[in-house]
mmCIF file of C-alpha atoms in Angstrom:
data_model
loop_
_atom_site.group_PDB
_atom_site.id
_atom_site.type_symbol
_atom_site.label_atom_id
_atom_site.label_comp_id
_atom_site.label_asym_id
_atom_site.label_seq_id
_atom_site.Cartn_x
_atom_site.Cartn_y
_atom_site.Cartn_z
ATOM 1 C CA MET A 3 125.490 92.251 110.594
ATOM 2 C CA LEU A 4 125.931 94.755 113.402
ATOM 3 C CA VAL A 5 126.080 98.450 112.518
ATOM 4 C CA GLU A 6 127.107 100.888 115.227
ATOM 5 C CA CYS A 7 127.247 104.682 115.085
ATOM 6 C CA VAL A 8 129.293 106.649 117.600
ATOM 7 C CA THR A 9 128.496 110.361 117.690
ATOM 8 C CA ALA A 10 130.623 112.785 119.698
ATOM 9 C CA TYR A 11 131.034 116.539 119.717
ATOM 10 C CA ASP A 12 134.410 118.209 119.352
ATOM 11 C CA GLY A 13 135.623 121.418 120.968
ATOM 12 C CA ASP A 14 133.813 123.675 118.496
ATOM 13 C CA GLY A 15 130.519 121.843 119.067
ATOM 14 C CA GLY A 16 130.504 120.093 115.712
ATOM 15 C CA PRO A 17 129.285 116.509 115.603
ATOM 16 C CA ARG A 18 131.678 113.769 114.596
ATOM 17 C CA GLU A 19 130.303 110.370 113.626
ATOM 18 C CA VAL A 20 132.168 107.111 113.226
ATOM 19 C CA LEU A 21 130.404 104.030 111.865
ATOM 20 C CA PHE A 22 131.383 100.434 112.516
ATOM 21 C CA VAL A 23 130.077 97.406 110.625
ATOM 22 C CA ASP A 24 130.667 94.149 112.492
ATOM 23 C CA GLY A 25 133.292 95.900 114.627
ATOM 24 C CA VAL A 26 135.269 97.339 111.701
ATOM 25 C CA GLU A 27 135.383 101.102 111.208
ATOM 26 C CA VAL A 28 133.843 102.185 107.911
ATOM 27 C CA ALA A 29 136.143 104.412 105.875
ATOM 28 C CA GLN A 30 133.435 106.252 103.962
ATOM 29 C CA VAL A 31 129.804 106.909 104.762
ATOM 30 C CA VAL A 32 127.235 108.353 102.393
ATOM 31 C CA ARG A 33 124.159 109.708 104.132
ATOM 32 C CA TYR A 34 120.808 109.991 102.374
ATOM 33 C CA GLU A 35 117.937 111.837 104.021
ATOM 34 C CA ILE A 36 114.291 111.694 103.058
ATOM 35 C CA ASP A 37 112.808 114.836 104.567
ATOM 36 C CA PRO A 38 109.025 114.805 105.037
ATOM 37 C CA ASP A 39 109.232 118.436 106.192
ATOM 38 C CA ASP A 40 110.750 119.618 102.909
ATOM 39 C CA PRO A 41 108.748 122.708 101.851
ATOM 40 C CA MET A 42 108.996 121.498 98.251
ATOM 41 C CA LEU A 43 106.442 118.801 99.119
ATOM 42 C CA ARG A 44 103.873 121.304 100.306
ATOM 43 C CA TYR A 45 104.341 124.299 98.033
ATOM 44 C CA ILE A 46 105.494 122.811 94.747
ATOM 45 C CA GLY A 47 104.007 119.317 94.937
ATOM 46 C CA THR A 48 105.293 115.794 95.071
ATOM 47 C CA ASP A 49 106.457 115.372 91.450
ATOM 48 C CA PRO A 50 109.582 117.608 91.615
ATOM 49 C CA TRP A 51 110.376 116.248 95.085
ATOM 50 C CA LEU A 52 110.086 112.639 93.878
ATOM 51 C CA ASP A 53 112.236 113.479 90.839
ATOM 52 C CA ARG A 54 114.935 114.756 93.201
ATOM 53 C CA GLN A 55 114.708 111.592 95.353
ATOM 54 C CA ASN A 56 114.971 109.411 92.243
ATOM 55 C CA ALA A 57 118.069 111.339 91.156
ATOM 56 C CA ILE A 58 119.609 110.704 94.576
ATOM 57 C CA ALA A 59 118.655 107.016 94.357
ATOM 58 C CA ALA A 60 120.393 106.780 90.975
ATOM 59 C CA THR A 61 123.723 107.461 92.716
ATOM 60 C CA ALA A 62 123.158 104.962 95.555
ATOM 61 C CA SER A 63 123.836 101.252 95.822
ATOM 62 C CA PRO A 64 120.983 99.029 94.588
ATOM 63 C CA ALA A 65 119.819 98.201 98.134
ATOM 64 C CA ALA A 66 119.928 101.830 99.274
ATOM 65 C CA ALA A 67 118.275 102.998 96.046
ATOM 66 C CA ASP A 68 115.384 100.593 96.556
ATOM 67 C CA ARG A 69 114.831 101.875 100.111
ATOM 68 C CA ILE A 70 115.114 105.513 99.023
ATOM 69 C CA ARG A 71 112.532 105.038 96.273
ATOM 70 C CA THR A 72 110.152 103.073 98.511
ATOM 71 C CA TRP A 73 110.285 105.529 101.404
ATOM 72 C CA ALA A 74 110.137 108.549 99.087
ATOM 73 C CA ALA A 75 106.960 107.186 97.462
ATOM 74 C CA GLN A 76 105.417 106.553 100.904
ATOM 75 C CA THR A 77 106.404 110.042 102.032
ATOM 76 C CA ALA A 78 104.922 111.656 98.941
ATOM 77 C CA GLU A 79 101.706 109.692 99.460
ATOM 78 C CA SER A 80 101.202 110.295 103.163
ATOM 79 C CA LEU A 81 103.978 112.660 104.310
ATOM 80 C CA ALA A 82 105.126 109.914 106.697
ATOM 81 C CA VAL A 83 107.718 107.151 106.448
ATOM 82 C CA ASP A 84 106.935 103.597 107.618
ATOM 83 C CA ASP A 85 109.755 101.458 109.033
ATOM 84 C CA ASP A 86 109.216 98.369 106.909
#
C-alpha cells in the first residue's frame, strides 16, 4: 500500500492536505496526534494524559487504536515515541 500526502498553502497561508492511498484520493482523513510536549504530562502526570489518549483510541479504527495506545504508553514512560 502506498500512502502519499500532498501539502500546499493557499492564498491566506493556510495549509491544505490531500491524501492518496494507492493513487486514489481519500475522501476523509482523521488525524490523531500524540504530543510528548503536552504540559499535562509534566504538570498533572501521565494518568490523566493516558486516559485522554485511551478515549481518543476508543473512537479510532482497531489498527489506529492499537498504535495510539502503544505510542501513548511509550510516551508516558519515556516522553519519547519509538517508530516500531
